Amino acid sequence: MKLYSIASMLHEEAKANTLSEPFIKGLQDTLGLEFDYKGEDFSTYGLDEDVDLIYVRTGGTEGIFKKVFCSTGKPVIPGGKKVRLLTSGLSNSLAASMEILSYLNNNNIPAEILHGSSSVIAAMLDGSVATDKKSFHKTISSKGVLAGKRLGVVGHPSDWLISSDVDYAKAKEVLGVELVDISIDELVEEVNKGGYSIPKCLNPMNTPKFGRPISEKDMQVACDVYGALKKLIAKYSLDGLTLRCFDLLTRISNTGCLALALLNSEGYVATCEGDVPTMLSMAVAKAVCGQPGFQVNLSHIGGSQLLFAHCTVPLNMIKSYVYDTHFESGIGVAIHGEFEPSKATIFKMGAGLDSFIVEDVELTENCYANNLCRTQIHIDAPGFGQYFLTEPLGNHHVVLLGNNAEKIETALKAN
């Protein structure tokens, strides 16, 4: 059994020995074999009858996958094999696999995500796990739910969002929204001017649980990002925006996490990573339900329990918060927020704006592990985990407080 791997250099896993990971060692023990480890050398992939596994070790790897298999512009899988994406449940491995699977599904290429305990993955490999054929996708048939809204795209979508391209004309036709491109250079130039005040509503600084200490300069620059984004909102008459935030790591040594948390709590729609479908989904949720949404990565599935995480969260959704560093980079100012247990909703529109998923669930508890984005929640969603492993609409999803599935479905399927 051949094992290939992909990892982002932003993560520590990229520097470590893959075969020494407890996850991989445990899987080898369960399978009773040693992997023929190929690393990122895919030259032999699909060339024999052996089983080929692609271990998606971290988030941010979707672009690497596309570079390997899509040199002609369309994905080509050697040997026509079913693509098997192995995930650990750590470091956004599952979220990245969902984006890759969504991309492959859109191109009608057989693929699956292998996720869970070693015994579950072993059973999936030998075909003894039955796959639920139920589809959770619903059709968008209404028009104009975002009529008159203007939303900004600050920088292009992040390179790893390979299944999240949105046609601006279709967004206008289906939702009634105008999408406005704004250069990341314009934002960085405004941030570098500095001089923005730190909002008085913010908590005082604290010592992070993870990452390095946060300095007064870190906090000031994070608030300069917030001030600069508000200036762009005013200049372009925006109702919200999505930010290619990872570019800020190298350009200003900070992140957009705090800025987006503040903007969402003030009634704007603000999402990470230049993710346009998630921004549009959050905008629909705001228009229909009158509340902000929490943009999340799915990190782990354990039975009916789903573990979601991200480094920013609307401050008016949570009961309390402390500051931490951004997970992938260990710098900047991120948010560890804590929710009250409550009824909740998971929602996402597909990039093609022809389908969506929505599900009423229960938000059960908060977590705070060092190998995930900083705000972490467990959600109980019996039977819904299969959707993420078979037909996800990209990696990011939106969590809302309260059971809102009927409202959203009515708005998107109204005649």
Tab-separated table of C-alpha atoms in Angstrom:
chain	number	residue	atom	x	y	z
A	1	MET	CA	0.000	0.000	0.000
A	2	LYS	CA	1.621	3.252	-1.131
A	3	LEU	CA	1.323	6.378	0.992
A	4	TYR	CA	1.794	9.839	-0.512
A	5	SER	CA	1.552	13.013	1.546
A	6	ILE	CA	1.022	16.742	1.157
A	7	ALA	CA	1.554	19.393	3.831
A	8	SER	CA	1.665	23.177	4.057
A	9	MET	CA	4.952	24.706	5.166
A	10	LEU	CA	2.976	26.904	7.580
A	11	HIS	CA	2.432	23.811	9.739
A	12	GLU	CA	5.003	22.090	11.917
A	13	GLU	CA	3.936	18.721	10.479
A	14	ALA	CA	5.669	19.631	7.216
A	15	LYS	CA	9.016	19.464	9.029
A	16	ALA	CA	8.370	16.197	10.888
A	17	ASN	CA	8.752	12.552	9.828
A	18	THR	CA	5.360	11.404	8.543
A	19	LEU	CA	5.885	7.747	9.421
A	20	SER	CA	6.658	8.648	13.043
A	21	GLU	CA	3.277	10.290	13.583
A	22	PRO	CA	1.139	8.362	16.115
A	23	PHE	CA	-1.782	8.497	13.670
A	24	ILE	CA	0.196	6.796	10.886
A	25	LYS	CA	1.898	4.311	13.228
A	26	GLY	CA	-1.480	3.331	14.684
A	27	LEU	CA	-2.961	2.868	11.228
A	28	GLN	CA	-0.052	0.648	10.148
A	29	ASP	CA	-0.508	-1.475	13.277
A	30	THR	CA	-4.243	-1.869	12.609
A	31	LEU	CA	-3.680	-2.752	8.950
A	32	GLY	CA	-0.788	-5.086	9.810
A	33	LEU	CA	1.581	-3.587	7.259
A	34	GLU	CA	4.163	-0.908	6.656
A	35	PHE	CA	3.339	1.753	4.090
A	36	ASP	CA	5.495	2.124	1.012
A	37	TYR	CA	6.053	5.803	1.746
A	38	LYS	CA	6.497	8.076	-1.280
A	39	GLY	CA	6.124	11.507	0.324
A	40	GLU	CA	5.367	14.203	-2.254
A	41	ASP	CA	6.865	12.202	-5.125
A	42	PHE	CA	3.740	11.286	-7.119
A	43	SER	CA	5.633	9.902	-10.128
A	44	THR	CA	4.440	6.340	-9.413
A	45	TYR	CA	0.886	7.223	-8.388
A	46	GLY	CA	-1.725	5.081	-10.156
A	47	LEU	CA	0.800	3.067	-12.142
A	48	ASP	CA	0.091	-0.365	-10.587
A	49	GLU	CA	-2.645	-2.326	-8.821
A	50	ASP	CA	-1.465	-1.305	-5.366
A	51	VAL	CA	-3.705	0.850	-3.177
A	52	ASP	CA	-2.624	4.496	-3.263
A	53	LEU	CA	-3.429	6.755	-0.301
A	54	ILE	CA	-2.929	10.526	-0.275
A	55	TYR	CA	-2.366	11.696	3.285
A	56	VAL	CA	-3.591	15.274	3.535
A	57	ARG	CA	-1.496	16.160	6.568
A	58	THR	CA	-2.544	19.801	7.003
A	59	GLY	CA	-4.763	22.570	5.763
A	60	GLY	CA	-3.595	24.800	2.923
A	61	THR	CA	-2.699	21.795	0.759
A	62	GLU	CA	-5.469	21.953	-1.836
A	63	GLY	CA	-3.325	24.015	-4.194
A	64	ILE	CA	-0.536	21.414	-3.892
A	65	PHE	CA	-2.991	18.695	-4.892
A	66	LYS	CA	-4.156	20.730	-7.860
A	67	LYS	CA	-0.576	21.376	-8.970
A	68	VAL	CA	0.161	17.632	-8.942
A	69	PHE	CA	-2.956	16.419	-10.742
A	70	CYS	CA	-4.227	19.371	-12.760
A	71	SER	CA	-1.314	20.493	-14.926
A	72	THR	CA	-3.580	20.521	-17.986
A	73	GLY	CA	-6.235	22.691	-16.334
A	74	LYS	CA	-8.514	19.748	-15.566
A	75	PRO	CA	-7.797	17.025	-12.992
A	76	VAL	CA	-6.253	13.872	-14.488
A	77	ILE	CA	-5.785	10.904	-12.161
A	78	PRO	CA	-3.196	8.352	-13.424
A	79	GLY	CA	-4.727	4.933	-13.911
A	80	GLY	CA	-8.207	6.331	-13.383
A	81	LYS	CA	-8.083	5.248	-9.761
A	82	LYS	CA	-10.526	6.334	-7.103
A	83	VAL	CA	-8.779	9.058	-5.112
A	84	ARG	CA	-8.478	8.145	-1.442
A	85	LEU	CA	-7.804	11.121	0.833
A	86	LEU	CA	-6.508	10.121	4.265
A	87	THR	CA	-7.105	12.594	7.124
A	88	SER	CA	-5.884	12.718	10.703
A	89	GLY	CA	-8.424	15.123	12.191
A	90	LEU	CA	-5.615	17.510	13.171
A	91	SER	CA	-4.245	20.748	11.697
A	92	ASN	CA	-7.197	21.295	9.323
A	93	SER	CA	-6.446	18.013	7.545
A	94	LEU	CA	-10.145	17.165	7.209
A	95	ALA	CA	-11.150	20.641	6.018
A	96	ALA	CA	-8.535	20.575	3.247
A	97	SER	CA	-9.672	17.095	2.201
A	98	MET	CA	-13.253	18.372	1.956
A	99	GLU	CA	-12.205	21.147	-0.422
A	100	ILE	CA	-10.278	18.631	-2.566
A	101	LEU	CA	-13.214	16.201	-2.542
A	102	SER	CA	-15.607	18.981	-3.543
A	103	TYR	CA	-13.304	19.844	-6.458
A	104	LEU	CA	-13.117	16.213	-7.578
A	105	ASN	CA	-16.885	15.764	-7.243
A	106	ASN	CA	-17.409	18.841	-9.418
A	107	ASN	CA	-15.218	17.174	-12.059
A	108	ASN	CA	-16.956	13.762	-11.779
A	109	ILE	CA	-13.853	11.983	-10.491
A	110	PRO	CA	-14.445	9.129	-8.002
A	111	ALA	CA	-13.006	10.011	-4.597
A	112	GLU	CA	-13.518	9.461	-0.893
A	113	ILE	CA	-12.297	10.773	2.436
A	114	LEU	CA	-10.877	8.230	4.900
A	115	HIS	CA	-11.489	9.648	8.358
A	116	GLY	CA	-11.959	8.325	11.869
A	117	SER	CA	-10.204	5.821	14.100
A	118	SER	CA	-7.650	3.382	12.695
A	119	SER	CA	-10.240	0.591	12.794
A	120	VAL	CA	-12.833	2.717	10.971
A	121	ILE	CA	-10.329	3.660	8.255
A	122	ALA	CA	-9.253	0.030	7.892
A	123	ALA	CA	-12.899	-0.976	7.472
A	124	MET	CA	-13.390	1.739	4.854
A	125	LEU	CA	-10.397	0.415	2.916
A	126	ASP	CA	-11.688	-3.146	2.849
A	127	GLY	CA	-15.181	-2.002	1.907
A	128	SER	CA	-16.943	-3.237	5.042
A	129	VAL	CA	-18.341	0.206	5.922
A	130	ALA	CA	-21.670	0.911	4.233
A	131	THR	CA	-21.947	4.393	2.729
A	132	ASP	CA	-25.201	6.293	3.215
A	133	LYS	CA	-26.401	7.299	-0.259
A	134	LYS	CA	-28.654	10.079	1.042
A	135	SER	CA	-27.941	13.486	-0.480
A	136	PHE	CA	-28.203	16.535	1.747
A	137	HIS	CA	-28.029	19.018	-1.141
A	138	LYS	CA	-31.031	21.258	-1.747
A	139	THR	CA	-31.698	23.292	-4.895
A	140	ILE	CA	-31.639	27.094	-4.902
A	141	SER	CA	-34.733	28.202	-6.804
A	142	SER	CA	-35.421	31.703	-5.475
A	143	LYS	CA	-33.844	34.912	-6.736
A	144	GLY	CA	-32.784	38.195	-5.223
A	145	VAL	CA	-32.422	37.369	-1.527
A	146	LEU	CA	-29.421	39.772	-1.414
A	147	ALA	CA	-30.866	42.379	-3.788
A	148	GLY	CA	-29.128	45.743	-3.437
A	149	LYS	CA	-26.197	44.398	-1.373
A	150	ARG	CA	-22.551	45.126	-2.230
A	151	LEU	CA	-19.826	42.818	-0.949
A	152	GLY	CA	-16.080	43.266	-1.387
A	153	VAL	CA	-13.425	40.700	-2.297
A	154	VAL	CA	-10.178	42.062	-0.829
A	155	GLY	CA	-7.460	40.189	-2.686
A	156	HIS	CA	-8.197	37.019	-4.624
A	157	PRO	CA	-9.527	33.861	-2.944
A	158	SER	CA	-6.741	31.929	-1.231
A	159	ASP	CA	-4.903	29.469	-3.491
A	160	TRP	CA	-6.235	26.450	-1.609
A	161	LEU	CA	-9.914	27.277	-2.311
A	162	ILE	CA	-9.892	25.184	-5.470
A	163	SER	CA	-13.631	24.426	-5.527
A	164	SER	CA	-14.843	27.862	-4.436
A	165	ASP	CA	-14.772	30.046	-7.565
A	166	VAL	CA	-17.937	32.132	-7.935
A	167	ASP	CA	-19.184	33.675	-11.184
A	168	TYR	CA	-19.865	37.328	-10.324
A	169	ALA	CA	-22.569	37.637	-12.996
A	170	LYS	CA	-24.363	34.578	-11.630
A	171	ALA	CA	-24.156	35.976	-8.100
A	172	LYS	CA	-25.932	39.090	-9.403
A	173	GLU	CA	-28.498	37.022	-11.297
A	174	VAL	CA	-29.313	34.519	-8.533
A	175	LEU	CA	-28.826	36.532	-5.346
A	176	GLY	CA	-29.020	40.124	-6.580
A	177	VAL	CA	-25.665	40.978	-4.982
A	178	GLU	CA	-22.832	42.997	-6.522
A	179	LEU	CA	-19.321	41.698	-5.899
A	180	VAL	CA	-16.543	44.301	-5.900
A	181	ASP	CA	-12.858	43.404	-6.341
A	182	ILE	CA	-10.435	45.394	-4.170
A	183	SER	CA	-6.658	45.046	-4.329
A	184	ILE	CA	-4.891	43.656	-1.269
A	185	ASP	CA	-2.266	46.323	-1.939
A	186	GLU	CA	-4.820	49.037	-1.205
A	187	LEU	CA	-5.563	47.456	2.157
A	188	VAL	CA	-1.889	46.998	3.091
A	189	GLU	CA	-1.115	50.587	2.146
A	190	GLU	CA	-3.904	51.802	4.434
A	191	VAL	CA	-2.821	49.500	7.272
A	192	ASN	CA	0.747	50.802	7.028
A	193	LYS	CA	-0.476	54.359	7.540
A	194	GLY	CA	-1.494	53.254	11.038
A	195	GLY	CA	-2.963	55.555	13.625
A	196	TYR	CA	-6.281	53.804	14.138
A	197	SER	CA	-7.665	53.669	17.658
A	198	ILE	CA	-8.058	50.442	19.606
A	199	PRO	CA	-11.821	50.002	20.147
A	200	LYS	CA	-12.828	50.493	23.772
A	201	CYS	CA	-15.198	47.530	23.568
A	202	LEU	CA	-12.286	45.080	23.383
A	203	ASN	CA	-11.103	42.999	26.325
A	204	PRO	CA	-7.757	43.905	27.876
A	205	MET	CA	-4.744	41.974	26.636
A	206	ASN	CA	-3.902	38.582	28.123
A	207	THR	CA	-1.108	36.029	27.938
A	208	PRO	CA	-1.900	33.549	25.141
A	209	LYS	CA	-2.281	29.897	25.982
A	210	PHE	CA	-0.529	28.951	22.742
A	211	GLY	CA	1.947	30.652	20.442
A	212	ARG	CA	4.182	33.560	21.413
A	213	PRO	CA	3.277	36.532	23.634
A	214	ILE	CA	1.119	39.248	22.049
A	215	SER	CA	2.737	42.669	22.184
A	216	GLU	CA	1.079	46.098	22.256
A	217	LYS	CA	2.332	46.543	18.690
A	218	ASP	CA	0.609	43.299	17.648
A	219	MET	CA	-2.663	44.598	19.058
A	220	GLN	CA	-2.226	47.994	17.424
A	221	VAL	CA	-1.527	46.532	13.981
A	222	ALA	CA	-4.491	44.142	14.315
A	223	CYS	CA	-6.674	47.173	15.046
A	224	ASP	CA	-5.101	49.046	12.122
A	225	VAL	CA	-6.361	46.200	9.903
A	226	TYR	CA	-9.828	46.716	11.370
A	227	GLY	CA	-9.692	50.464	10.802
A	228	ALA	CA	-8.382	50.056	7.263
A	229	LEU	CA	-11.129	47.568	6.378
A	230	LYS	CA	-13.773	49.946	7.723
A	231	LYS	CA	-12.323	52.678	5.536
A	232	LEU	CA	-12.626	50.390	2.489
A	233	ILE	CA	-16.198	49.536	3.471
A	234	ALA	CA	-17.057	53.224	3.519
A	235	LYS	CA	-15.146	54.016	0.307
A	236	TYR	CA	-16.817	51.244	-1.718
A	237	SER	CA	-20.232	51.377	0.047
A	238	LEU	CA	-19.995	47.752	1.142
A	239	ASP	CA	-22.271	45.625	3.293
A	240	GLY	CA	-19.413	43.246	3.974
A	241	LEU	CA	-16.288	41.651	2.562
A	242	THR	CA	-14.014	38.659	2.395
A	243	LEU	CA	-10.292	39.052	3.023
A	244	ARG	CA	-7.337	37.121	1.586
A	245	CYS	CA	-5.972	37.187	5.096
A	246	PHE	CA	-2.966	34.863	4.831
A	247	ASP	CA	-1.174	37.456	2.695
A	248	LEU	CA	-1.060	39.653	5.802
A	249	LEU	CA	1.194	37.154	7.582
A	250	THR	CA	4.175	38.093	5.430
A	251	ARG	CA	3.229	41.654	4.536
A	252	ILE	CA	2.408	43.095	7.972
A	253	SER	CA	3.324	40.192	10.332
A	254	ASN	CA	-0.222	40.050	11.615
A	255	THR	CA	-3.646	38.631	10.753
A	256	GLY	CA	-7.190	39.763	10.067
A	257	CYS	CA	-8.737	37.619	12.816
A	258	LEU	CA	-9.534	40.428	15.256
A	259	ALA	CA	-10.693	42.789	12.519
A	260	LEU	CA	-13.170	40.264	11.124
A	261	ALA	CA	-14.463	39.448	14.617
A	262	LEU	CA	-15.210	43.128	15.183
A	263	LEU	CA	-16.770	43.733	11.765
A	264	ASN	CA	-19.121	40.756	12.113
A	265	SER	CA	-20.202	41.908	15.565
A	266	GLU	CA	-21.002	45.355	14.132
A	267	GLY	CA	-23.418	43.955	11.570
A	268	TYR	CA	-21.154	43.637	8.529
A	269	VAL	CA	-20.474	40.293	6.860
A	270	ALA	CA	-16.752	39.479	7.044
A	271	THR	CA	-15.067	36.200	6.121
A	272	CYS	CA	-11.524	34.823	5.928
A	273	GLU	CA	-9.309	33.585	3.115
A	274	GLY	CA	-11.120	35.365	0.301
A	275	ASP	CA	-13.851	32.713	0.538
A	276	VAL	CA	-16.658	34.140	-1.592
A	277	PRO	CA	-19.209	31.268	-1.231
A	278	THR	CA	-18.893	31.463	2.560
A	279	MET	CA	-19.258	35.261	2.471
A	280	LEU	CA	-22.408	34.913	0.370
A	281	SER	CA	-23.739	32.208	2.715
A	282	MET	CA	-23.147	34.437	5.731
A	283	ALA	CA	-24.799	37.340	3.943
A	284	VAL	CA	-27.888	35.217	3.223
A	285	ALA	CA	-27.995	34.101	6.866
A	286	LYS	CA	-27.749	37.731	7.979
A	287	ALA	CA	-30.521	38.811	5.579
A	288	VAL	CA	-32.859	35.932	6.452
A	289	CYS	CA	-32.127	35.344	10.152
A	290	GLY	CA	-30.820	38.756	11.213
A	291	GLN	CA	-27.713	37.415	12.891
A	292	PRO	CA	-24.000	36.867	12.256
A	293	GLY	CA	-22.457	33.534	11.389
A	294	PHE	CA	-19.331	31.725	12.572
A	295	GLN	CA	-17.153	30.661	9.606
A	296	VAL	CA	-15.721	27.264	10.521
A	297	ASN	CA	-13.425	24.454	9.426
A	298	LEU	CA	-14.525	20.930	10.265
A	299	SER	CA	-11.673	19.258	12.134
A	300	HIS	CA	-12.987	15.911	13.306
A	301	ILE	CA	-16.012	13.620	13.098
A	302	GLY	CA	-16.675	11.227	15.961
A	303	GLY	CA	-20.053	9.536	15.569
A	304	SER	CA	-22.650	12.308	15.721
A	305	GLN	CA	-20.135	14.758	17.216
A	306	LEU	CA	-18.560	17.300	14.856
A	307	LEU	CA	-15.598	19.417	15.957
A	308	PHE	CA	-15.433	22.821	14.244
A	309	ALA	CA	-12.805	25.536	14.663
A	310	HIS	CA	-11.539	28.859	13.355
A	311	CYS	CA	-9.347	31.717	14.585
A	312	THR	CA	-12.011	34.406	14.361
A	313	VAL	CA	-15.601	34.515	15.573
A	314	PRO	CA	-18.159	37.348	15.840
A	315	LEU	CA	-17.756	38.810	19.315
A	316	ASN	CA	-21.525	39.168	19.743
A	317	MET	CA	-22.068	35.409	19.265
A	318	ILE	CA	-19.983	34.344	22.266
A	319	LYS	CA	-20.274	34.650	26.029
A	320	SER	CA	-16.558	35.344	26.592
A	321	TYR	CA	-13.208	35.397	24.848
A	322	VAL	CA	-9.456	35.713	25.276
A	323	TYR	CA	-6.757	36.509	22.742
A	324	ASP	CA	-4.395	33.934	21.334
A	325	THR	CA	-2.080	33.785	18.353
A	326	HIS	CA	-3.130	32.688	14.879
A	327	PHE	CA	-2.952	28.880	14.777
A	328	GLU	CA	-1.038	28.207	11.554
A	329	SER	CA	1.532	30.992	11.933
A	330	GLY	CA	1.729	31.464	15.713
A	331	ILE	CA	1.599	35.270	15.295
A	332	GLY	CA	-0.930	38.092	15.313
A	333	VAL	CA	-4.095	38.367	17.377
A	334	ALA	CA	-6.676	35.594	17.091
A	335	ILE	CA	-9.771	34.914	19.179
A	336	HIS	CA	-10.532	32.008	21.474
A	337	GLY	CA	-14.250	32.454	22.039
A	338	GLU	CA	-16.584	30.415	24.225
A	339	PHE	CA	-20.238	29.793	23.356
A	340	GLU	CA	-23.213	28.998	25.529
A	341	PRO	CA	-24.542	25.534	24.668
A	342	SER	CA	-27.556	26.071	22.427
A	343	LYS	CA	-29.517	25.024	19.398
A	344	ALA	CA	-27.649	25.888	16.206
A	345	THR	CA	-27.711	25.616	12.416
A	346	ILE	CA	-25.079	24.571	9.852
A	347	PHE	CA	-25.458	26.289	6.471
A	348	LYS	CA	-23.513	26.624	3.216
A	349	MET	CA	-24.250	27.508	-0.404
A	350	GLY	CA	-22.185	25.898	-3.141
A	351	ALA	CA	-19.880	27.977	-5.328
A	352	GLY	CA	-22.154	27.346	-8.336
A	353	LEU	CA	-25.022	29.048	-6.454
A	354	ASP	CA	-27.383	26.288	-7.512
A	355	SER	CA	-27.383	24.219	-4.308
A	356	PHE	CA	-27.075	24.544	-0.542
A	357	ILE	CA	-27.140	22.501	2.646
A	358	VAL	CA	-28.784	23.487	5.909
A	359	GLU	CA	-29.236	21.423	9.067
A	360	ASP	CA	-30.554	22.132	12.557
A	361	VAL	CA	-28.076	20.866	15.181
A	362	GLU	CA	-27.018	21.261	18.825
A	363	LEU	CA	-23.946	23.188	19.966
A	364	THR	CA	-22.861	21.163	22.991
A	365	GLU	CA	-19.485	22.361	24.305
A	366	ASN	CA	-16.311	24.407	23.812
A	367	CYS	CA	-12.777	23.043	23.381
A	368	TYR	CA	-9.272	24.554	23.427
A	369	ALA	CA	-6.664	22.234	21.891
A	370	ASN	CA	-3.266	23.374	20.630
A	371	ASN	CA	-3.483	21.676	17.207
A	372	LEU	CA	-6.568	23.458	15.883
A	373	CYS	CA	-7.737	26.978	15.142
A	374	ARG	CA	-8.429	28.872	18.351
A	375	THR	CA	-12.231	28.994	18.728
A	376	GLN	CA	-13.390	25.373	18.904
A	377	ILE	CA	-16.877	23.922	19.335
A	378	HIS	CA	-18.482	20.502	19.416
A	379	ILE	CA	-21.777	20.148	17.567
A	380	ASP	CA	-24.110	17.179	17.811
A	381	ALA	CA	-25.582	16.371	14.389
A	382	PRO	CA	-26.777	12.745	14.160
A	383	GLY	CA	-26.518	11.364	10.625
A	384	PHE	CA	-25.026	14.536	9.163
A	385	GLY	CA	-21.356	13.550	9.277
A	386	GLN	CA	-21.686	11.547	6.057
A	387	TYR	CA	-22.368	14.743	4.113
A	388	PHE	CA	-18.889	16.075	4.904
A	389	LEU	CA	-17.201	12.830	3.838
A	390	THR	CA	-19.063	12.389	0.551
A	391	GLU	CA	-20.483	15.621	-0.913
A	392	PRO	CA	-19.160	18.711	0.937
A	393	LEU	CA	-19.698	22.141	-0.588
A	394	GLY	CA	-16.072	23.164	-0.038
A	395	ASN	CA	-14.258	23.289	3.280
A	396	HIS	CA	-15.713	26.258	5.179
A	397	HIS	CA	-19.249	26.188	6.552
A	398	VAL	CA	-21.315	28.627	8.595
A	399	VAL	CA	-22.679	28.001	12.088
A	400	LEU	CA	-25.616	30.098	13.309
A	401	LEU	CA	-27.177	30.207	16.750
A	402	GLY	CA	-30.711	28.861	16.979
A	403	ASN	CA	-32.515	26.432	14.682
A	404	ASN	CA	-32.924	28.379	11.444
A	405	ALA	CA	-33.061	25.665	8.774
A	406	GLU	CA	-36.713	26.240	7.908
A	407	LYS	CA	-36.232	30.017	7.502
A	408	ILE	CA	-33.217	29.597	5.221
A	409	GLU	CA	-34.753	26.813	3.163
A	410	THR	CA	-37.922	28.842	2.659
A	411	ALA	CA	-35.936	31.898	1.544
A	412	LEU	CA	-33.774	29.984	-0.953
A	413	LYS	CA	-36.516	27.748	-2.331
A	414	ALA	CA	-39.336	30.310	-2.490
A	415	ASN	CA	-41.134	30.663	-5.835
